[in-house]
Backbone as a ProteinNet text record, in pm:
[ID]
protein_1_A
[PRIMARY]
MVLESMKMETEVHSPYSGTINSILVQEGANVQTGDELILIS
[TERTIARY]
222.8	135.9	200.7	119.3	169.5	102.1	181.9	131	148.8	50.8	59.7	61.1	155.6	167	206.8	125.4	151.6	181.6	99.6	104.9	228.7	303.2	416.4	377.7	411.2	380.6	505.7	489	598.5	558.1	636.7	610	657.5	575.7	611	625	742.1	768.3	774.1	719.7	722.8	848.2	908	1022.4	978	845.8	790.2	715.8	722.7	640	508.4	405.7	277.3	163.6	44.8	-77.9	-145.6	-195.8	-268.3	-403.2	-428.3	-555.7	-658.3	-612.5	-705.4	-636.7	-711.8	-665.1	-734.1	-656.3	-709.1	-742.1	-711.1	-739.7	-818.9	-894.5	-971.1	-887.1	-912.1	-843.6	-871.5	-767.5	-780.9	-767	-754.7	-741.8	-605.1	-600.7	-473.8	-414.9	-287	-220.1	-96.8	-55.3	61	169.1	291.6	401.2	363.7	380.9	351.1	212	123	-11.9	-5.5	-88.2	-100.6	-190	-143.4	-217.8	-281.1	-209.1	-257.7	-218.4	-286.8	-248.3	-199.9	-84.8	-24	-13.4	-47.9	-27	64.5
-589.4	-522.9	-529.8	-543.5	-546.5	-433.9	-350.2	-245.6	-291	-259.4	-295.4	-168.1	-162.3	-47.6	-96.9	-65	-104.3	-253.7	-333.5	-480	-536.7	-453.1	-499.6	-489.8	-592.5	-593	-560.9	-478.5	-439.3	-464.5	-543.4	-565.4	-444.8	-403.3	-291.5	-346	-324.7	-372.1	-252.9	-270.8	-165.3	-177.7	-65	-69.6	-90.6	-96.8	-112	-243.8	-306	-424.1	-376.5	-457	-420	-488.8	-441.4	-495.9	-388	-426.1	-330.4	-303	-175.5	-134.5	-97.3	-33.4	18.8	27.2	-4.9	12	137.3	235.4	367	385.3	287.8	297.9	175.6	193	83.4	11.7	-117.2	-192.6	-126.9	-108.3	-47.1	104.1	164.6	310.6	355.5	473.8	534.6	605.3	584.7	649.5	723.6	820.8	902.2	880.5	914.1	908.5	990.5	931.8	1001.4	976.8	915.9	885.5	782.8	801.5	701.2	589.5	466.2	351.6	270.1	256	177.3	245.1	205.7	247.6	124.9	136.2	25	63	-33.3	-7.7	-112
90.6	-0.8	-138	-241	-378.5	-456.1	-519.7	-607.7	-751.1	-834.2	-975.4	-1057.9	-1152	-1240.4	-1378.5	-1475.7	-1613.5	-1623.9	-1555.6	-1556.2	-1486.7	-1414.4	-1334.8	-1187.7	-1109.4	-967.4	-886.6	-783.4	-695.6	-551.3	-478.7	-336.9	-258.2	-161.3	-74.3	66.6	126.8	262.6	356.6	476.1	576.9	662.1	698.2	789.9	934.8	957.2	1091.5	1102.9	1219.9	1243.9	1304.7	1295.5	1353.8	1282.4	1312.1	1255.2	1171.9	1055.1	971.1	1035.7	1069.9	1129.8	1024.8	918.3	819.7	684	580	442.4	389.6	348	313.7	166.4	82.3	-60.8	-105.9	-210.9	-268.4	-373.1	-389.6	-494.6	-628.7	-707.1	-838.8	-838.7	-719.7	-710.9	-761.4	-817.4	-857.4	-736.3	-710.8	-598	-647.5	-569.5	-602.4	-497	-529.4	-433.5	-311	-193.2	-68.4	-14.2	-93.7	-44.9	67	171.2	276.1	224.3	236.9	186	297.6	409.5	522.8	653	762.4	896.9	971.6	1035.7	1109.1	1255.9	1344	1487.7	1545.7
[MASK]
+++++++++++++++++++++++++++++++++++++++++

């Protein structure tokens, strides 16, 4: 997953392996620290 903030992109890696079941945010949405972004199984 890549997050963009102020025109800078940051890759986010999960410490868990699995498959993404659901994406909980829309592209372009503002998120805060601690927000759930995806569900992994």
